CSV table of N, CA and C in Angstrom, one decimal:
chain,number,residue,atom,x,y,z
A,1,UNK,N,-25.7,119.4,-11.2
A,1,UNK,CA,-24.8,119.8,-12.2
A,1,UNK,C,-25.1,118.9,-13.5
A,2,UNK,N,-25.4,119.6,-14.6
A,2,UNK,CA,-25.8,118.9,-15.8
A,2,UNK,C,-24.5,118.4,-16.5
A,3,UNK,N,-24.7,117.7,-17.6
A,3,UNK,CA,-23.6,117.1,-18.3
A,3,UNK,C,-22.6,118.1,-18.9
A,4,UNK,N,-23.1,119.2,-19.4
A,4,UNK,CA,-22.2,120.2,-20.0
A,4,UNK,C,-21.3,120.8,-18.9
A,5,UNK,N,-21.9,121.2,-17.8
A,5,UNK,CA,-21.1,121.7,-16.7
A,5,UNK,C,-20.1,120.8,-16.2
A,6,UNK,N,-20.5,119.5,-16.1
A,6,UNK,CA,-19.5,118.5,-15.6
A,6,UNK,C,-18.4,118.3,-16.6
A,7,UNK,N,-18.6,118.3,-17.9
A,7,UNK,CA,-17.6,118.2,-18.9
A,7,UNK,C,-16.6,119.4,-18.8
A,8,UNK,N,-17.2,120.6,-18.6
A,8,UNK,CA,-16.4,121.8,-18.6
A,8,UNK,C,-15.5,121.8,-17.3
A,9,UNK,N,-16.1,121.3,-16.2
A,9,UNK,CA,-15.3,121.2,-14.9
A,9,UNK,C,-14.2,120.2,-15.1
A,10,UNK,N,-14.4,119.1,-15.8
A,10,UNK,CA,-13.3,118.1,-16.0
A,10,UNK,C,-12.3,118.7,-16.9
A,11,UNK,N,-12.7,119.4,-17.9
A,11,UNK,CA,-11.7,120.0,-18.8
A,11,UNK,C,-10.8,121.1,-18.1
A,12,UNK,N,-11.4,121.9,-17.2
A,12,UNK,CA,-10.7,122.9,-16.5
A,12,UNK,C,-9.7,122.2,-15.5
A,13,UNK,N,-10.2,121.1,-14.9
A,13,UNK,CA,-9.3,120.4,-14.0
A,13,UNK,C,-8.1,119.8,-14.7
A,14,UNK,N,-8.4,119.3,-16.0
A,14,UNK,CA,-7.3,118.7,-16.8
A,14,UNK,C,-6.3,119.7,-17.2
A,15,UNK,N,-6.7,121.0,-17.3
A,15,UNK,CA,-5.7,122.1,-17.6
A,15,UNK,C,-4.7,122.2,-16.5
A,16,UNK,N,-5.1,122.1,-15.2
A,16,UNK,CA,-4.2,122.1,-14.1
A,16,UNK,C,-3.6,123.4,-13.8
A,17,UNK,N,-4.3,124.5,-14.2
A,17,UNK,CA,-3.7,125.8,-13.9
A,17,UNK,C,-4.3,126.3,-12.6
A,18,UNK,N,-3.4,127.0,-11.8
A,18,UNK,CA,-3.9,127.7,-10.6
A,18,UNK,C,-4.1,129.2,-10.9
A,19,UNK,N,-5.3,129.6,-10.9
A,19,UNK,CA,-5.7,131.0,-11.2
A,19,UNK,C,-6.0,131.7,-9.9
A,20,UNK,N,-5.2,132.8,-9.7
A,20,UNK,CA,-5.5,133.5,-8.4
A,20,UNK,C,-6.8,134.2,-8.4
A,21,UNK,N,-7.3,134.5,-7.2
A,21,UNK,CA,-8.6,135.2,-7.1
A,21,UNK,C,-8.3,136.7,-7.3
A,22,UNK,N,-8.8,137.2,-8.4
A,22,UNK,CA,-8.7,138.7,-8.6
A,22,UNK,C,-10.0,139.2,-9.2
A,23,UNK,N,-10.2,140.5,-9.0
A,23,UNK,CA,-11.4,141.2,-9.4
A,23,UNK,C,-11.1,142.5,-10.1
A,24,UNK,N,-12.1,143.1,-10.8
A,24,UNK,CA,-11.9,144.4,-11.4
A,24,UNK,C,-11.4,145.4,-10.3
A,25,UNK,N,-10.4,146.2,-10.7
A,25,UNK,CA,-9.8,147.1,-9.8
A,25,UNK,C,-8.4,146.7,-9.3
A,26,UNK,N,-8.2,145.4,-9.4
A,26,UNK,CA,-6.9,144.8,-9.0
A,26,UNK,C,-5.8,145.1,-10.1
A,27,UNK,N,-4.6,145.3,-9.6
A,27,UNK,CA,-3.5,145.4,-10.6
A,27,UNK,C,-2.9,144.1,-10.7
A,28,UNK,N,-2.9,143.6,-11.9
A,28,UNK,CA,-2.4,142.2,-12.2
A,28,UNK,C,-1.2,142.3,-13.2
A,29,UNK,N,-0.3,141.3,-13.0
A,29,UNK,CA,0.8,141.1,-14.0
A,29,UNK,C,0.5,139.7,-14.7
A,30,UNK,N,0.4,139.8,-16.0
A,30,UNK,CA,0.1,138.6,-16.8
A,30,UNK,C,1.3,138.2,-17.6
A,31,UNK,N,1.8,137.0,-17.4
A,31,UNK,CA,2.9,136.5,-18.2
A,31,UNK,C,2.4,135.8,-19.4
A,32,UNK,N,2.6,136.4,-20.6
A,32,UNK,CA,2.0,135.9,-21.8
A,32,UNK,C,3.1,135.4,-22.7
A,33,UNK,N,2.9,134.2,-23.2
A,33,UNK,CA,3.9,133.6,-24.1
A,33,UNK,C,3.8,134.3,-25.5
A,34,UNK,N,4.9,134.8,-26.0
A,34,UNK,CA,5.0,135.4,-27.3
A,34,UNK,C,6.0,134.7,-28.2
A,35,UNK,N,5.5,134.3,-29.4
A,35,UNK,CA,6.4,133.6,-30.3
A,35,UNK,C,6.9,134.6,-31.3
A,36,UNK,N,8.3,134.6,-31.4
A,36,UNK,CA,9.0,135.5,-32.3
A,36,UNK,C,9.9,134.6,-33.2
A,37,UNK,N,9.4,134.3,-34.4
A,37,UNK,CA,10.2,133.5,-35.3
A,37,UNK,C,10.1,132.0,-34.8
A,38,UNK,N,11.3,131.5,-34.4
A,38,UNK,CA,11.4,130.1,-34.0
A,38,UNK,C,11.5,130.0,-32.5
A,39,UNK,N,11.6,131.1,-31.8
A,39,UNK,CA,11.8,131.1,-30.3
A,39,UNK,C,10.6,131.8,-29.7
A,40,UNK,N,10.3,131.4,-28.4
A,40,UNK,CA,9.2,132.0,-27.7
A,40,UNK,C,9.8,132.5,-26.4
A,41,UNK,N,9.1,133.5,-25.9
A,41,UNK,CA,9.5,134.1,-24.6
A,41,UNK,C,8.2,134.5,-23.8
A,42,UNK,N,8.4,134.8,-22.6
A,42,UNK,CA,7.3,135.2,-21.7
A,42,UNK,C,7.3,136.8,-21.6
A,43,UNK,N,6.3,137.4,-22.0
A,43,UNK,CA,6.2,138.9,-21.9
A,43,UNK,C,5.3,139.3,-20.7
A,44,UNK,N,5.7,140.1,-19.9
A,44,UNK,CA,4.9,140.6,-18.7
A,44,UNK,C,4.0,141.8,-19.2
A,45,UNK,N,2.7,141.7,-18.9
A,45,UNK,CA,1.8,142.8,-19.2
A,45,UNK,C,1.1,143.2,-17.9
A,46,UNK,N,1.5,144.3,-17.3
A,46,UNK,CA,0.9,144.7,-16.0
A,46,UNK,C,0.0,145.9,-16.2
A,47,UNK,N,-1.1,145.8,-15.5
A,47,UNK,CA,-2.1,146.9,-15.6
A,47,UNK,C,-3.3,146.6,-14.7
A,48,UNK,N,-4.3,147.4,-14.8
A,48,UNK,CA,-5.5,147.3,-13.9
A,48,UNK,C,-6.5,146.5,-14.6
A,49,UNK,N,-7.0,145.5,-13.9
A,49,UNK,CA,-8.1,144.7,-14.5
A,49,UNK,C,-9.4,145.5,-14.5
A,50,UNK,N,-10.0,145.8,-15.7
A,50,UNK,CA,-11.1,146.6,-15.7
A,50,UNK,C,-12.4,145.8,-15.9
A,51,UNK,N,-12.3,144.6,-16.3
A,51,UNK,CA,-13.5,143.8,-16.4
A,51,UNK,C,-13.2,142.3,-16.4
A,52,UNK,N,-14.1,141.5,-15.9
A,52,UNK,CA,-14.1,140.0,-16.1
A,52,UNK,C,-15.4,139.6,-16.6
A,53,UNK,N,-15.4,138.6,-17.5
A,53,UNK,CA,-16.6,138.0,-18.0
A,53,UNK,C,-16.5,136.5,-18.1
A,54,UNK,N,-17.7,135.9,-17.9
A,54,UNK,CA,-17.7,134.4,-18.0
A,54,UNK,C,-17.4,133.6,-16.7
A,55,UNK,N,-17.3,134.3,-15.6
A,55,UNK,CA,-17.0,133.6,-14.4
A,55,UNK,C,-15.7,132.8,-14.4
A,56,UNK,N,-15.8,131.5,-14.2
A,56,UNK,CA,-14.6,130.7,-14.2
A,56,UNK,C,-14.8,129.6,-15.3
A,57,UNK,N,-15.7,129.9,-16.3
A,57,UNK,CA,-15.9,128.9,-17.4
A,57,UNK,C,-14.7,128.8,-18.3
A,58,UNK,N,-14.8,127.9,-19.2
A,58,UNK,CA,-13.7,127.7,-20.2
A,58,UNK,C,-13.5,129.0,-21.1
A,59,UNK,N,-14.6,129.6,-21.4
A,59,UNK,CA,-14.6,130.8,-22.3
A,59,UNK,C,-14.5,132.1,-21.5
A,60,UNK,N,-14.1,132.1,-20.3
A,60,UNK,CA,-14.0,133.3,-19.4
A,60,UNK,C,-12.8,134.1,-19.9
A,61,UNK,N,-13.0,135.4,-19.8
A,61,UNK,CA,-11.9,136.3,-20.2
A,61,UNK,C,-11.8,137.5,-19.2
A,62,UNK,N,-10.7,138.3,-19.3
A,62,UNK,CA,-10.6,139.5,-18.5
A,62,UNK,C,-9.8,140.5,-19.3
A,63,UNK,N,-10.1,141.8,-19.0
A,63,UNK,CA,-9.5,142.9,-19.7
A,63,UNK,C,-8.6,143.6,-18.8
A,64,UNK,N,-7.3,143.9,-19.3
A,64,UNK,CA,-6.3,144.6,-18.5
A,64,UNK,C,-6.0,145.9,-19.2
A,65,UNK,N,-6.0,147.0,-18.5
A,65,UNK,CA,-5.7,148.3,-19.1
A,65,UNK,C,-4.4,148.9,-18.4
A,66,UNK,N,-3.5,149.4,-19.3
A,66,UNK,CA,-2.3,150.0,-18.8
A,66,UNK,C,-2.1,151.3,-19.6
A,67,UNK,N,-1.2,152.1,-19.1
A,67,UNK,CA,-0.8,153.3,-19.8
A,67,UNK,C,0.6,153.1,-20.3
A,68,UNK,N,0.8,153.1,-21.6
A,68,UNK,CA,2.1,152.9,-22.2
A,68,UNK,C,2.5,154.1,-23.0
A,69,UNK,N,3.5,154.8,-22.6
A,69,UNK,CA,4.0,156.0,-23.2
A,69,UNK,C,2.9,157.0,-23.4
A,70,UNK,N,2.1,157.2,-22.3
A,70,UNK,CA,1.1,158.2,-22.3
A,70,UNK,C,-0.2,157.8,-23.1
A,71,UNK,N,-0.2,156.6,-23.6
A,71,UNK,CA,-1.4,156.2,-24.3
A,71,UNK,C,-2.0,155.0,-23.6
A,72,UNK,N,-3.4,155.0,-23.5
A,72,UNK,CA,-4.0,153.9,-22.8
A,72,UNK,C,-4.1,152.7,-23.7
A,73,UNK,N,-3.7,151.5,-23.2
A,73,UNK,CA,-3.7,150.3,-24.0
A,73,UNK,C,-4.5,149.2,-23.2
A,74,UNK,N,-5.4,148.6,-23.9
A,74,UNK,CA,-6.2,147.5,-23.3
A,74,UNK,C,-6.0,146.2,-24.0
A,75,UNK,N,-6.0,145.1,-23.2
A,75,UNK,CA,-5.8,143.8,-23.9
A,75,UNK,C,-6.7,142.8,-23.2
A,76,UNK,N,-7.4,142.0,-24.0
A,76,UNK,CA,-8.3,141.0,-23.5
A,76,UNK,C,-7.6,139.7,-23.5
A,77,UNK,N,-7.6,139.0,-22.3
A,77,UNK,CA,-6.9,137.7,-22.2
A,77,UNK,C,-8.0,136.7,-21.9
A,78,UNK,N,-8.0,135.6,-22.6
A,78,UNK,CA,-8.8,134.4,-22.2
A,78,UNK,C,-8.2,133.8,-20.9
A,79,UNK,N,-9.1,133.5,-20.0
A,79,UNK,CA,-8.6,133.1,-18.6
A,79,UNK,C,-7.9,131.8,-18.7
A,80,UNK,N,-8.4,130.8,-19.5
A,80,UNK,CA,-7.8,129.5,-19.5
A,80,UNK,C,-6.9,129.3,-20.8
A,81,UNK,N,-6.3,130.4,-21.3
A,81,UNK,CA,-5.5,130.3,-22.5
A,81,UNK,C,-4.2,129.5,-22.3
A,82,UNK,N,-3.8,128.7,-23.2
A,82,UNK,CA,-2.5,128.0,-23.0
A,82,UNK,C,-1.3,129.0,-23.2
A,83,UNK,N,-1.6,130.2,-23.7
A,83,UNK,CA,-0.5,131.1,-23.9
A,83,UNK,C,-0.3,132.0,-22.7
A,84,UNK,N,-1.1,131.9,-21.7
A,84,UNK,CA,-0.9,132.6,-20.4
A,84,UNK,C,0.0,131.7,-19.5
A,85,UNK,N,1.1,132.3,-19.2
A,85,UNK,CA,2.1,131.5,-18.4
A,85,UNK,C,1.8,131.7,-16.9
A,86,UNK,N,1.5,132.9,-16.5
A,86,UNK,CA,1.2,133.2,-15.1
A,86,UNK,C,0.3,134.4,-14.9
A,87,UNK,N,-0.4,134.5,-13.8
A,87,UNK,CA,-1.2,135.6,-13.4
A,87,UNK,C,-0.8,135.9,-12.0
A,88,UNK,N,-0.3,137.1,-11.7
A,88,UNK,CA,0.1,137.5,-10.4
A,88,UNK,C,-0.7,138.8,-10.0
A,89,UNK,N,-1.3,138.8,-8.8
A,89,UNK,CA,-2.0,140.0,-8.3
A,89,UNK,C,-0.9,140.9,-7.6
A,90,UNK,N,-0.7,142.1,-8.1
A,90,UNK,CA,0.3,143.0,-7.6
A,90,UNK,C,-0.3,143.8,-6.4
A,91,UNK,N,-1.5,144.3,-6.6
A,91,UNK,CA,-2.2,145.0,-5.5
A,91,UNK,C,-3.7,144.9,-5.7
A,92,UNK,N,-4.4,145.1,-4.6
A,92,UNK,CA,-5.9,145.0,-4.6
A,92,UNK,C,-6.4,146.4,-4.7
A,93,UNK,N,-7.4,146.6,-5.5
A,93,UNK,CA,-8.0,147.9,-5.6
A,93,UNK,C,-9.4,147.9,-5.0
A,94,UNK,N,-9.8,149.1,-4.5
A,94,UNK,CA,-11.1,149.3,-3.8
A,94,UNK,C,-12.0,150.0,-4.8
A,95,UNK,N,-12.9,149.3,-5.4
A,95,UNK,CA,-13.8,149.8,-6.4
A,95,UNK,C,-15.3,149.4,-6.1
A,96,UNK,N,-16.2,150.1,-6.6
A,96,UNK,CA,-17.6,149.8,-6.4
A,96,UNK,C,-18.4,149.4,-7.6
A,97,UNK,N,-17.7,149.0,-8.6
A,97,UNK,CA,-18.3,148.7,-9.9
A,97,UNK,C,-17.7,147.3,-10.4
A,98,UNK,N,-18.4,146.6,-11.2
A,98,UNK,CA,-17.9,145.4,-11.8
A,98,UNK,C,-17.2,145.7,-13.1
A,99,UNK,N,-17.6,146.7,-13.8
A,99,UNK,CA,-16.9,147.1,-15.0
A,99,UNK,C,-16.4,148.5,-14.9
A,100,UNK,N,-15.1,148.7,-15.1
A,100,UNK,CA,-14.4,150.0,-14.9
A,100,UNK,C,-14.2,150.7,-16.2
A,101,UNK,N,-15.1,150.7,-17.1
A,101,UNK,CA,-14.9,151.3,-18.4
A,101,UNK,C,-14.8,152.8,-18.3
A,102,UNK,N,-15.3,153.4,-17.2
A,102,UNK,CA,-15.2,154.9,-17.0
A,102,UNK,C,-13.7,155.3,-16.9
A,103,UNK,N,-12.8,154.4,-16.6
A,103,UNK,CA,-11.4,154.8,-16.6
A,103,UNK,C,-10.9,155.2,-17.9
A,104,UNK,N,-11.5,154.8,-19.0
A,104,UNK,CA,-11.1,155.2,-20.3
A,104,UNK,C,-11.1,156.7,-20.6
A,105,UNK,N,-12.1,157.3,-19.9
A,105,UNK,CA,-12.2,158.8,-20.1
A,105,UNK,C,-11.5,159.6,-19.1
A,106,UNK,N,-10.8,158.9,-18.1
A,106,UNK,CA,-10.1,159.6,-17.0
A,106,UNK,C,-8.6,159.8,-17.4
A,107,UNK,N,-8.0,160.8,-16.9
A,107,UNK,CA,-6.6,161.1,-17.1
A,107,UNK,C,-6.0,161.4,-15.7
A,108,UNK,N,-4.7,161.1,-15.6
A,108,UNK,CA,-4.0,161.5,-14.4
A,108,UNK,C,-4.5,160.9,-13.1
A,109,UNK,N,-4.5,161.8,-12.1
A,109,UNK,CA,-4.9,161.3,-10.7
A,109,UNK,C,-6.3,160.8,-10.6
A,110,UNK,N,-7.2,161.3,-11.5
A,110,UNK,CA,-8.6,160.9,-11.4
A,110,UNK,C,-8.8,159.4,-11.9
A,111,UNK,N,-7.7,158.9,-12.5
A,111,UNK,CA,-7.8,157.5,-13.0
A,111,UNK,C,-7.2,156.5,-12.0
A,112,UNK,N,-6.7,157.1,-10.9
A,112,UNK,CA,-6.1,156.2,-9.9
A,112,UNK,C,-7.2,155.4,-9.1
A,113,UNK,N,-6.8,154.2,-8.6
A,113,UNK,CA,-7.7,153.4,-7.8
A,113,UNK,C,-7.1,153.2,-6.5
A,114,UNK,N,-7.9,153.5,-5.4
A,114,UNK,CA,-7.4,153.4,-4.0
A,114,UNK,C,-7.1,151.9,-3.7
A,115,UNK,N,-6.0,151.7,-3.0
A,115,UNK,CA,-5.6,150.3,-2.7
A,115,UNK,C,-6.4,149.8,-1.5
A,116,UNK,N,-6.8,148.6,-1.5
A,116,UNK,CA,-7.4,147.9,-0.4
A,116,UNK,C,-6.3,147.6,0.6
A,117,UNK,N,-6.5,148.0,1.9
A,117,UNK,CA,-5.5,147.7,2.9
A,117,UNK,C,-6.0,146.7,3.8
A,118,UNK,N,-7.3,146.4,3.9
A,118,UNK,CA,-7.8,145.4,4.8
A,118,UNK,C,-8.0,144.1,4.2
A,119,UNK,N,-7.5,143.8,3.0
A,119,UNK,CA,-7.7,142.6,2.3
A,119,UNK,C,-6.9,141.4,2.9
A,120,UNK,N,-7.6,140.3,3.1
A,120,UNK,CA,-6.9,139.1,3.5
A,120,UNK,C,-7.2,138.0,2.5
A,121,UNK,N,-6.1,137.4,2.1
A,121,UNK,CA,-6.3,136.3,1.1
A,121,UNK,C,-7.0,135.1,1.7
A,122,UNK,N,-7.7,134.4,0.8
A,122,UNK,CA,-8.4,133.2,1.3
A,122,UNK,C,-7.5,132.2,2.0
A,123,UNK,N,-6.3,132.0,1.4
A,123,UNK,CA,-5.3,131.1,2.0
A,123,UNK,C,-4.9,131.5,3.3
A,124,UNK,N,-4.6,132.8,3.5
A,124,UNK,CA,-4.2,133.3,4.8
A,124,UNK,C,-5.3,133.2,5.8
A,125,UNK,N,-6.5,133.4,5.4
A,125,UNK,CA,-7.7,133.3,6.3
A,125,UNK,C,-7.9,131.9,6.7
A,126,UNK,N,-7.7,130.9,5.8
A,126,UNK,CA,-7.9,129.5,6.1
A,126,UNK,C,-6.8,129.1,7.1
A,127,UNK,N,-5.6,129.6,6.9
A,127,UNK,CA,-4.4,129.2,7.7
A,127,UNK,C,-4.6,129.7,9.1
A,128,UNK,N,-5.2,130.9,9.3
A,128,UNK,CA,-5.4,131.5,10.6
A,128,UNK,C,-6.4,130.8,11.4
A,129,UNK,N,-7.3,130.0,10.8
A,129,UNK,CA,-8.4,129.3,11.6
A,129,UNK,C,-7.9,128.1,12.2
């Protein structure tokens, strides 16, 4: 591990955030801090993760797509942003691509993603051993 990777790993460890294991196709709920005037609140943004980039680096990000009032809305979140309060995996999706940009041109039932039913979380698998 070179010096840059070591510094980045130390910085990520100093942030102290626990980021769940999620991949494109998973439905995630992101709690995002929103500042309105003098007060701040946490706004939930739930949708399908259509891409991840940057691995687990400091500059990693992921894109979440949802349908709001019949219109597709995408938002890019930096993975280690201080404005992200929480990331929760709602359901796991069964997909065969790393980037799900084709969902942009799909409507209705063709835009659905089949749920993974045989998924076992790493924590559950470790506890079972």
